[in-house]
Coordinates of C-alpha atoms in Angstrom, one line a residue:
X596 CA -24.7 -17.1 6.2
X597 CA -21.3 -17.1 4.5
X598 CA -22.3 -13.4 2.9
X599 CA -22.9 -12.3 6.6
X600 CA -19.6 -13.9 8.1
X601 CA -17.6 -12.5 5.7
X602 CA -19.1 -8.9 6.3
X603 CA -18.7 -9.2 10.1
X604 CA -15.1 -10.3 9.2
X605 CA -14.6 -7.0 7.5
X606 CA -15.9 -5.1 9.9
X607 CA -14.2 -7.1 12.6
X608 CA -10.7 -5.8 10.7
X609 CA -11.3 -2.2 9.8
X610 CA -12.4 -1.4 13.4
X611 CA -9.1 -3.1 14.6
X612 CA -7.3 -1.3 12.2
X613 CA -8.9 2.0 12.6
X614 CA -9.0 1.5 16.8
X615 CA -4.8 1.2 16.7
X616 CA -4.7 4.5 14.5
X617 CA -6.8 6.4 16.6
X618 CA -5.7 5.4 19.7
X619 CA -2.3 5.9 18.8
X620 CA -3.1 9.8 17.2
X621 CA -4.9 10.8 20.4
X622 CA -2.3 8.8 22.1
X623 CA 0.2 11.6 21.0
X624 CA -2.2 14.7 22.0
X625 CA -2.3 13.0 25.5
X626 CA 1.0 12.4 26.7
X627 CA 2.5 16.1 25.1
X628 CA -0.3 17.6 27.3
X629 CA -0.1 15.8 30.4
X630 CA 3.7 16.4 29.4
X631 CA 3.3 20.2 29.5
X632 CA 1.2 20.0 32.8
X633 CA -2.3 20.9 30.4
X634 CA -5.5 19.0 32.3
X635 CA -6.7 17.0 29.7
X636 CA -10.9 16.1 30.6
X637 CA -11.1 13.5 28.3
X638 CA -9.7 10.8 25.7
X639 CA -12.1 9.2 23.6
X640 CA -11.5 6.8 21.0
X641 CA -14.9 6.8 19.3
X642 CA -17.4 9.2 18.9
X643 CA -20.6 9.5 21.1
X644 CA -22.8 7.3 22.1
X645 CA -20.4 6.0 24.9
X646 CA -20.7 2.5 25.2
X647 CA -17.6 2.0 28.0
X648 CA -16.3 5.1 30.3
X649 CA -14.0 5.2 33.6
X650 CA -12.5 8.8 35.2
X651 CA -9.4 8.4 36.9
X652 CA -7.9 11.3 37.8
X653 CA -9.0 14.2 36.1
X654 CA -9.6 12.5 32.9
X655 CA -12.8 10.7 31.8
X656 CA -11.7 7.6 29.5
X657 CA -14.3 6.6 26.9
X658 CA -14.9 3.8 24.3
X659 CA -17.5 5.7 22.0
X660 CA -19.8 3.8 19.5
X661 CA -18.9 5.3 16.2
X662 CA -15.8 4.1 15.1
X663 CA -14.8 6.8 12.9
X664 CA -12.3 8.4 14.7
X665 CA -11.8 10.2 18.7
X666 CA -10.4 13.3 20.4
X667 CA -8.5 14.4 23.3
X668 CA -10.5 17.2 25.0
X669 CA -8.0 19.4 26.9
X670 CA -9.3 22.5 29.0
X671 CA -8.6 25.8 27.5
X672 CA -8.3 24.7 23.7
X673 CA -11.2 25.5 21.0
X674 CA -11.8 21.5 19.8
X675 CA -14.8 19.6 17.9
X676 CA -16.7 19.7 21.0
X677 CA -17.2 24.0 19.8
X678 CA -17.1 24.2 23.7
X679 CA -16.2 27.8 24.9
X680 CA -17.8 28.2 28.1
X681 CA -15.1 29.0 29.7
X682 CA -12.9 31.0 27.1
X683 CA -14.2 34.2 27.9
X684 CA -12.4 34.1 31.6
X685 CA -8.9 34.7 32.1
X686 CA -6.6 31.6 31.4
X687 CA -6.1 29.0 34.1
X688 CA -2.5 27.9 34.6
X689 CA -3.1 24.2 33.7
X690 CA -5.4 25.6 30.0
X691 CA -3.9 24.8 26.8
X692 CA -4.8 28.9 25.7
X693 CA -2.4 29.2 29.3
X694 CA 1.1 27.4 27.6
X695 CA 3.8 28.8 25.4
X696 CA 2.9 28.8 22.0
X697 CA 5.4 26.0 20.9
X698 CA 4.3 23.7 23.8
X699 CA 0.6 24.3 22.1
X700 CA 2.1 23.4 18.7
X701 CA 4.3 20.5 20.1
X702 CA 0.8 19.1 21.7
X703 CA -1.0 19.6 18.5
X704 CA 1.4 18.0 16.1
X705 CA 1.9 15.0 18.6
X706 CA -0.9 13.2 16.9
X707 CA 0.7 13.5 13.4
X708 CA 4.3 12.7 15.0
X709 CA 3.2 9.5 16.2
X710 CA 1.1 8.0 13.6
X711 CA 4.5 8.2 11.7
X712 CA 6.0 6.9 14.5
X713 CA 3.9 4.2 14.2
X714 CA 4.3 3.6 11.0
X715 CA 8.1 3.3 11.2
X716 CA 7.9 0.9 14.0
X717 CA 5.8 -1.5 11.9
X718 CA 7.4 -1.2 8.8
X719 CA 11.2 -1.8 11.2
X720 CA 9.2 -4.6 12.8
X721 CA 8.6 -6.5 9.9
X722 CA 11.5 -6.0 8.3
X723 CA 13.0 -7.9 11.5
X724 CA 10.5 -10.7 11.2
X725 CA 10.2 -11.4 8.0
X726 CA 13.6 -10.6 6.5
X727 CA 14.3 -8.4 3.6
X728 CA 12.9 -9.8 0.4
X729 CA 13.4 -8.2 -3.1
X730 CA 14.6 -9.3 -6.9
X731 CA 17.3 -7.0 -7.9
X732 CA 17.5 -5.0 -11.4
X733 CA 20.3 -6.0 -12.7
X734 CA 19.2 -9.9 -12.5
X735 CA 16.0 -9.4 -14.3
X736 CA 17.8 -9.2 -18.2
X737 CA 14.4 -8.6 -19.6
X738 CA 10.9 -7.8 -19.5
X739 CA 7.7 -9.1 -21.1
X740 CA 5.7 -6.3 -21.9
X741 CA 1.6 -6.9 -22.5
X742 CA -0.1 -5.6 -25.6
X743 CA -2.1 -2.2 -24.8
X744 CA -0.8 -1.9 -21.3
X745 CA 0.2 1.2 -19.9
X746 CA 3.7 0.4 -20.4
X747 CA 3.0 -0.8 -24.2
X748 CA 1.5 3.0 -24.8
X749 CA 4.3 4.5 -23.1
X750 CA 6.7 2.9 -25.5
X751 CA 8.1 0.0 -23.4
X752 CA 8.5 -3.8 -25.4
X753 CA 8.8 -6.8 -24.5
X754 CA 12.6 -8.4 -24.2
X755 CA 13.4 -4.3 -23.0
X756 CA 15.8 -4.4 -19.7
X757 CA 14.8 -1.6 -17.4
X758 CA 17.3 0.9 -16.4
X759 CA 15.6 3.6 -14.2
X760 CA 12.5 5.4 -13.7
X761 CA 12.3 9.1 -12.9
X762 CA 16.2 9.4 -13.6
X763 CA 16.7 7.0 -10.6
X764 CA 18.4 4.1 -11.3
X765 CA 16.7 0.8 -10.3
X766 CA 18.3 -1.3 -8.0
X767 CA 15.0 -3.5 -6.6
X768 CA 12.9 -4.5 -9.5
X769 CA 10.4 -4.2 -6.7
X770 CA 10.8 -0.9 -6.7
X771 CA 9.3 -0.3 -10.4
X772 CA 5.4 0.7 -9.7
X773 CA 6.7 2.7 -6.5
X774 CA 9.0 4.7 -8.7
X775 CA 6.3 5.1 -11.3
X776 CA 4.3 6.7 -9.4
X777 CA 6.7 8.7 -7.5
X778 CA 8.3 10.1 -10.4
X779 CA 7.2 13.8 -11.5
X780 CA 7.1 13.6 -14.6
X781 CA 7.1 9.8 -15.4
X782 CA 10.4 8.3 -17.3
X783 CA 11.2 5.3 -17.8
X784 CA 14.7 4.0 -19.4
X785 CA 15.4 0.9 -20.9
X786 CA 18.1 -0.7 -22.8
X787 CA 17.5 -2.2 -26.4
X788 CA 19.5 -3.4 -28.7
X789 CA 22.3 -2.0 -27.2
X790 CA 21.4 1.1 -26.8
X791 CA 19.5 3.1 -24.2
X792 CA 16.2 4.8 -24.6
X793 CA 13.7 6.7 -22.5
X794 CA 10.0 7.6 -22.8
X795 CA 7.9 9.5 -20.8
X796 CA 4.9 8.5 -18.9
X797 CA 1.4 9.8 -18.7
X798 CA 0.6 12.9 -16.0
X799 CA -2.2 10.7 -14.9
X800 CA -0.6 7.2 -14.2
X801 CA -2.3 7.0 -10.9
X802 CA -5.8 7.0 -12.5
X803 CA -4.2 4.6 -15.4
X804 CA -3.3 1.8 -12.7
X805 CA -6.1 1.9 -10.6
X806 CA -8.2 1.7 -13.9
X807 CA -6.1 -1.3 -14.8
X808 CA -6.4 -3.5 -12.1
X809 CA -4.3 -6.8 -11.7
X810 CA -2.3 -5.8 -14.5
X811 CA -1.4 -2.2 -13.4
X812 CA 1.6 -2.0 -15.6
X813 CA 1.6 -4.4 -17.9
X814 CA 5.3 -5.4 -17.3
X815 CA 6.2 -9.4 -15.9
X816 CA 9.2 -11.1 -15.1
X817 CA 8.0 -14.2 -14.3
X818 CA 10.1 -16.8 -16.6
X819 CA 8.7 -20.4 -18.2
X820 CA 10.0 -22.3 -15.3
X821 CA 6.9 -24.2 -13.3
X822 CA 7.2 -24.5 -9.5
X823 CA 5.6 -27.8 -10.0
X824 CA 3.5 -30.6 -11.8
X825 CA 0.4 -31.1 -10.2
X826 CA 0.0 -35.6 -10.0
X827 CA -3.0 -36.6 -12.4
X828 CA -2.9 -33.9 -14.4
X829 CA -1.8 -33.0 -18.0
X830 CA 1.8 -31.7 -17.1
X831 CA 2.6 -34.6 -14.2
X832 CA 1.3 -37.5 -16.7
X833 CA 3.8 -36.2 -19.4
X834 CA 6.9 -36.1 -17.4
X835 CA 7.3 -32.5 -15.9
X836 CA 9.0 -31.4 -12.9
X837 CA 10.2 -28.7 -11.0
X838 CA 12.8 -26.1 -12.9
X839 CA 11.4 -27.8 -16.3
X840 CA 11.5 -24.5 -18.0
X841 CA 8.5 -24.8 -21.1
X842 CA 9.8 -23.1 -24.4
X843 CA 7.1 -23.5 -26.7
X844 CA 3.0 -24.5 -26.7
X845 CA 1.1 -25.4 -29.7
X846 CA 3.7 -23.8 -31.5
X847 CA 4.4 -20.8 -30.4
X848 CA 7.7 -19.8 -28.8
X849 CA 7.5 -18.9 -24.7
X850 CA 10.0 -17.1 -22.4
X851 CA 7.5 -16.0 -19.6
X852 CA 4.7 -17.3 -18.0
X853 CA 2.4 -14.7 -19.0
X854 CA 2.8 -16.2 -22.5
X855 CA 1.7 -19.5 -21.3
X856 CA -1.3 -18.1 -19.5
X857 CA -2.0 -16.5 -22.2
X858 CA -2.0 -19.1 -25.0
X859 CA -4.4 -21.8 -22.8
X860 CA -6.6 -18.7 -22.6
X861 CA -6.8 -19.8 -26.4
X862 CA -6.7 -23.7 -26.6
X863 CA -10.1 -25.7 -27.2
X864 CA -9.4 -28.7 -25.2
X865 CA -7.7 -30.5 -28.2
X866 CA -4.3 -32.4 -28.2
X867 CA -1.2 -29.8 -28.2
X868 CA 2.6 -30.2 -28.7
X869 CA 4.7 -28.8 -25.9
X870 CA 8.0 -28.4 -25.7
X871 CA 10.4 -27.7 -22.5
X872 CA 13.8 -28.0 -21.0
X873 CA 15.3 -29.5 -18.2
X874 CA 19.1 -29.5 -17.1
X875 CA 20.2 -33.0 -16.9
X876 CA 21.5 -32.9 -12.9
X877 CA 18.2 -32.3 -11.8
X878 CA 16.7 -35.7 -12.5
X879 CA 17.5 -39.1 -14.5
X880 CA 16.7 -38.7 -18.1
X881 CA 15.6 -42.1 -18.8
X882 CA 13.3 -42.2 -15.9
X883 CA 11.4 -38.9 -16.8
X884 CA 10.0 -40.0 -19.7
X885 CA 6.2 -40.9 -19.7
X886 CA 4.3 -43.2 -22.5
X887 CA 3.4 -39.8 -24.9
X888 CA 6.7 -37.8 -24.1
X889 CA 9.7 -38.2 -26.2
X890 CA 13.6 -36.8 -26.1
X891 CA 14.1 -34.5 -28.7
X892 CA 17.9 -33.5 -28.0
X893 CA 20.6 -33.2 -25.9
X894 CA 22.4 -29.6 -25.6
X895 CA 25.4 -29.5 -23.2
X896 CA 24.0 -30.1 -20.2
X897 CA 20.5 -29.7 -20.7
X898 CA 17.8 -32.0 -21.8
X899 CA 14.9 -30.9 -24.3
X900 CA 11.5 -32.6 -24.3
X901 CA 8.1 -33.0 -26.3
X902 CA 4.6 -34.1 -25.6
X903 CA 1.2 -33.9 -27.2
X904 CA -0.5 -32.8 -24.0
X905 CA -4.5 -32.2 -23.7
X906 CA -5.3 -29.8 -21.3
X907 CA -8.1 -30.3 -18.7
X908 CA -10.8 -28.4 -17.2
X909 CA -10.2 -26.5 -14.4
X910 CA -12.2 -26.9 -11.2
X911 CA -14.8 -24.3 -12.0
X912 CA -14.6 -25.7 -15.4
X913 CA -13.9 -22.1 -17.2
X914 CA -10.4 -22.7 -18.9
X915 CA -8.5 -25.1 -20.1
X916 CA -5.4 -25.6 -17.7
X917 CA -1.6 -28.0 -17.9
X918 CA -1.4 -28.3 -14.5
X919 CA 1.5 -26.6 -14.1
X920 CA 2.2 -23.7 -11.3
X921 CA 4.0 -20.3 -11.7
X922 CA 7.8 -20.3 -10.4
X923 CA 7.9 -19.5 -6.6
X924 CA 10.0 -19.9 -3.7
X925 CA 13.3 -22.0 -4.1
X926 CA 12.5 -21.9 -7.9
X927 CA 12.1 -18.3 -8.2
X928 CA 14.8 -18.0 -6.3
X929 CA 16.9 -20.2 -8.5
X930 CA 16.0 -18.6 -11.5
X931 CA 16.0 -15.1 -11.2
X932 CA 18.1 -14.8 -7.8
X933 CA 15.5 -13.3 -5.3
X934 CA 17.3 -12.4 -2.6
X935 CA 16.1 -13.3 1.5
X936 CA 18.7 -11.6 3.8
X937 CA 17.7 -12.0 7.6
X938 CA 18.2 -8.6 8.5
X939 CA 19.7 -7.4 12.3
X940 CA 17.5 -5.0 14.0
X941 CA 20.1 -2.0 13.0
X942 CA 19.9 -2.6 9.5
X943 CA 16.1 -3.3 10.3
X944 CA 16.1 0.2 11.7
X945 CA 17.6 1.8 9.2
X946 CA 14.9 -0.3 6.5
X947 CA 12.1 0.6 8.3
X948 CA 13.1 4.4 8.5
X949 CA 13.8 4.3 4.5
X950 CA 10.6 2.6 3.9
X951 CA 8.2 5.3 6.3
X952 CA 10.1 8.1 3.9
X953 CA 9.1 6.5 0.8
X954 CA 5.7 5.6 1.3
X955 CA 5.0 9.2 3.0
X956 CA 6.6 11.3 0.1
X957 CA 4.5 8.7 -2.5
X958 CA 1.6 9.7 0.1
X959 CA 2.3 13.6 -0.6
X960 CA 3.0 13.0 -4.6
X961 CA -0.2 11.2 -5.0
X962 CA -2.2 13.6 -3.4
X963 CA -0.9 17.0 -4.8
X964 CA -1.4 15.3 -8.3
X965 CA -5.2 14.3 -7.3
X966 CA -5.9 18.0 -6.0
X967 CA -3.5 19.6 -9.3
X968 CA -7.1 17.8 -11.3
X969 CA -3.6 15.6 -13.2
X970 CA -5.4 12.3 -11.8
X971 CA -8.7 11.6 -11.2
X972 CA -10.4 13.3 -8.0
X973 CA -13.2 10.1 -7.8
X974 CA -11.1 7.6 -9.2
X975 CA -8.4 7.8 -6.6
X976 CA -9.7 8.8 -3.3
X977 CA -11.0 6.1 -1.3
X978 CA -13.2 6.0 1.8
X979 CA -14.3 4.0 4.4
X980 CA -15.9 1.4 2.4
X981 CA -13.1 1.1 0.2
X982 CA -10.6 1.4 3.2
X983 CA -12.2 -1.6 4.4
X984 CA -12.1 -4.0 1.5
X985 CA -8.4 -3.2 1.2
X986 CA -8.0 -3.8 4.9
X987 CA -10.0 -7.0 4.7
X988 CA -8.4 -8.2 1.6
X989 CA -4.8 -7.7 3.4
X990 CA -6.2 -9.4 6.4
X991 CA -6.5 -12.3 4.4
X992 CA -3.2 -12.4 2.8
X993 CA -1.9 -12.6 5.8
X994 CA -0.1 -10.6 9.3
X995 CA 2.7 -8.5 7.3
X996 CA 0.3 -7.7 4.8
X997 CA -2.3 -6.9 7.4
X998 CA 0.5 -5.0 9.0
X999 CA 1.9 -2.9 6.3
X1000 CA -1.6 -1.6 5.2
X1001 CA -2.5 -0.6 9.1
X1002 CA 1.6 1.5 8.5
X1003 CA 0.5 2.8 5.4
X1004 CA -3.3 4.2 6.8
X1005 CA -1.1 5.3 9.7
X1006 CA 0.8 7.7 7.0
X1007 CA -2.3 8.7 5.1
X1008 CA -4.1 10.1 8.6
X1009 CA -1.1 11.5 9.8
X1010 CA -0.8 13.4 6.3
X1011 CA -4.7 14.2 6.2
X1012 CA -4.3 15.4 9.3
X1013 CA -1.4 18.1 9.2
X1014 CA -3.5 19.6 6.1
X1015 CA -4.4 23.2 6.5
X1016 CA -8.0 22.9 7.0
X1017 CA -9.8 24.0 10.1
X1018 CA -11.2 21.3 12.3
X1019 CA -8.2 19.1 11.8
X1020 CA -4.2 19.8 13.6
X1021 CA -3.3 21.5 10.4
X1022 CA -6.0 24.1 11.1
X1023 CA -4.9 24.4 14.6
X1024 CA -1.8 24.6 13.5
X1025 CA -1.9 27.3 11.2
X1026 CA -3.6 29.4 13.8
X1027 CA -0.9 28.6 16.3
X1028 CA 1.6 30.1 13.6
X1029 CA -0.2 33.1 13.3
X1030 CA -0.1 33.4 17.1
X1031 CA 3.7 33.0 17.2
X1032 CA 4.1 35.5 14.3
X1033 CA 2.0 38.3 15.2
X1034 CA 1.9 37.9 19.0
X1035 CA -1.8 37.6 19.5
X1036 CA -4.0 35.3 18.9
X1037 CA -6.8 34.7 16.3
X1038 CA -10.1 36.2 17.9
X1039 CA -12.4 33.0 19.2
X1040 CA -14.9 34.5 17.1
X1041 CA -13.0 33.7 14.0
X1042 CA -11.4 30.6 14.9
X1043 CA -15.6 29.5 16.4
X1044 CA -16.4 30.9 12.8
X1045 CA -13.9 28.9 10.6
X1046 CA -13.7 25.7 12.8
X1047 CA -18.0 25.3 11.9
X1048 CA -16.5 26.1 7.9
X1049 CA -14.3 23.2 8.4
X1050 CA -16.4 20.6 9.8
X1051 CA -19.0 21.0 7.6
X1052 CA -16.4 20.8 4.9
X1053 CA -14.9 17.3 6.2
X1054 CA -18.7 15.9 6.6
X1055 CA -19.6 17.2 3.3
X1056 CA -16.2 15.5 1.7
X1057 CA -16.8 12.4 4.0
X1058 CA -20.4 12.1 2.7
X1059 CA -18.7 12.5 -0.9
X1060 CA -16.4 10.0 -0.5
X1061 CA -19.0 7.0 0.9
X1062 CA -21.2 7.6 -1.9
X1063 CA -18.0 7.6 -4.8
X1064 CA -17.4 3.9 -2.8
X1065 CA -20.8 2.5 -2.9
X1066 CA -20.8 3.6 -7.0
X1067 CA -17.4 1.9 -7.5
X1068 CA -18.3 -1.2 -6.0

């Protein structure tokens, strides 16, 4: 029962998602025609069977059944409907074939247009909502850098301060994956040991993070400070609180948090010695101290402390865990000086804008490496099915994540789109160019001819892409 809900809930978010972009591309096709006085016979978002349709006017408006996608039908233009029943008479005055060439290419790029459009008005939206976020560079003094990451083989080491990636310096620490895989070729700078040194990146980096998972990278920033001390277990009973910031466990010397995962990804249950640090203003000294915890010294104003802890079980009973949780919200904030600036709807403006740039050009970059053969083809296109865990897992995290995905699909059609294949506005597009350039237009044989090529092309390379899903699963 669970397995089916949580299906349904997928497929409850994917159509939502994919209903706003659709209806927002053919949106675009709609109002430039009606715009330039075209009569447009139908707008459909959906493809047949029609489960819901109304005509008002001279346009028949349908809910279709296959949520894959939809179309503006608009007399006098060569579509997916291959109707040209009435091409071979002269042109009426309200046919598309009838208008200016740039009113046709104004109409056919509208779709395009305002899937950016949309994009930028979510990703200005929640910037206005939800404030601008971010950790800048120049606070984060080093990084911790995992064994056999990506950044480990590119030459990157732990306690390395990151300068700039692709020659750009690094304001957002944020910003570091984005850059990475904007950057053409990959560099990355850092500063160590006083001096400053770059290495370059591999060509297929994209391939190399998606193959990696959670740890993408490899780099973290996340310092030995806890958030908290869970009550009743290991780390509460000894005395830990908030901003306690652990230095060493059974031993060994920690700085991040990564560390300290990865050292109880070691332990055996048995008694070990931990050691951490507290700053004497944030609680009473005296009063801290449990039965098995001990005050070792006394620096300035900071306070260090030592406990023979045994970890516990977790829940699922498949480590051993402190009880301890990762810095976060007023502690990360502390500690590394996140910054959360309310932002005014100009500067939210001007965010959002910024924001639609970046994501699109990464868009662009990421494809023209994947169709170059520099990353791999299978490995980093996704379809539907993998459209829809991505949309169901930001669903789940929440309404901006939700959000930005549904802004960042918006970018992906709009760039799929404009791409010169027949059967999508790029193809019309191109023939539309060739019309203004030469004066005539493309004979309907041709276009009839390469419009088939094209959608047997997208079917062949949708069919593709929901088998690649199912194998990846």
């Amino acid at each position: 029962m669970e397995f089916a809900l949580e299906i349904l809930a997928t497929i409850g978010w994917v159509l939502l998602a994919i209903t706003i972009l659709v209806f927002v591309h053919e949106m675009g096709h709609f109002l430039t025609a009606k715009m330039f006085n075209m009569r447009v016979d139908k707008f459909s978002v959906g493809f047949p069977p029609k489960i819901l349709g109304t005509t008002i006017g001279e346009t028949e408006y349908v809910l279709g059944a296959t949520p894959l996608g939809g179309y503006v039908k608009i007399a006098g233009m060569v579509d997916e409907s291959m109707d040209t029943d009435n091409l071979q008479q002269e042109p009426e005055p309200w046919e598309f074939r009838a208008k200016p060439v740039w009113q046709r290419i104004v109409v056919i790029t509208a779709g395009v247009i305002f899937n950016i459009i949309l994009a930028a008005i979510i990703f200005i939206s929640l910037k206005y909502a939800y404030g601008d976020n971010y950790i800048p560079a120049e606070n984060v003094e080093q990084v911790y850098i995992q064994d056999g990451s990506i950044a480990h083989d590119i030459g990157l080491r732990t306690g390395d301060r990151i300068v700039s990636v692709g020659g750009k310096e690094l304001e957002r620490f944020s910003d570091l994956e984005e850059f990475t895989l904007l950057s053409d070729p990959l560099t990355i700078t850092v500063e160590r040991g006083g001096e400053q040194l770059t290495y370059e990146g591999p060509d297929d980096i994209m391939t190399r993070m998606g193959k990696a998972g959670d740890d993408r990278l490899g780099v973290e920033i996340h310092p030995s400070v806890i958030f908290n001390a869970e009550e009743g277990m290991p780390a509460g009973d000894a005395g830990m609180q908030p901003f306690d910031n652990i230095t060493s466990i059974a031993g060994s010397p920690v700085s991040f948090w990564i560390e300290i995962v990865n050292i109880m990804g070691t332990v055996d249950g048995s008694p070990i010695p931990v050691t951490w640090e507290r700053e004497l203003s944030r609680a009473d000294t005296a009063a801290a101290l449990a039965e098995n915890t001990r005050l070792v010294a006394v620096n300035g104003d900071v306070a260090t402390y030592e406990a023979t802890i045994a970890p516990s079980f977790d829940e699922a009973g498949e480590k051993y865990m402190l009880g301890v949780a990762p810095p976060a919200g007023e502690v990360l904030a502390e500690v590394i000086g996140v910054r959360m600036e309310q932002v005014p709807i100009g500067r939210a403006v001007v965010l959002g804008m910024e924001e639609t740039w970046t994501n699109s050009i990464a868009i662009v970059t990421s494809l023209k490496k994947i169709f170059s053969g520099r990353e791999d083809f299978r490995e980093n296109l996704g379809g539907p099915v993998k459209v829809a865990q991505v949309t169901k897992q930001a669903a789940d995290a929440g309404a901006f994540s939700f959000w930005r995905i549904v802004a960042l699909l918006s970018i992906t059609l709009a760039i799929m789109n404009i791409l010169p294949i027949p059967a999508l506005d790029g193809g019309h597009l191109i023939f539309l160019i060739y019309e203004g350039i030469t004066r005539r237009e493309p004979s309907l044989k041709v276009r009839m001819w390469l419009q088939q090529i094209g959608m047997v092309l997208l079917l062949v390379f949708m069919t593709f892409l929901v088998f690649n899903d199912i194998l990846r699963l």
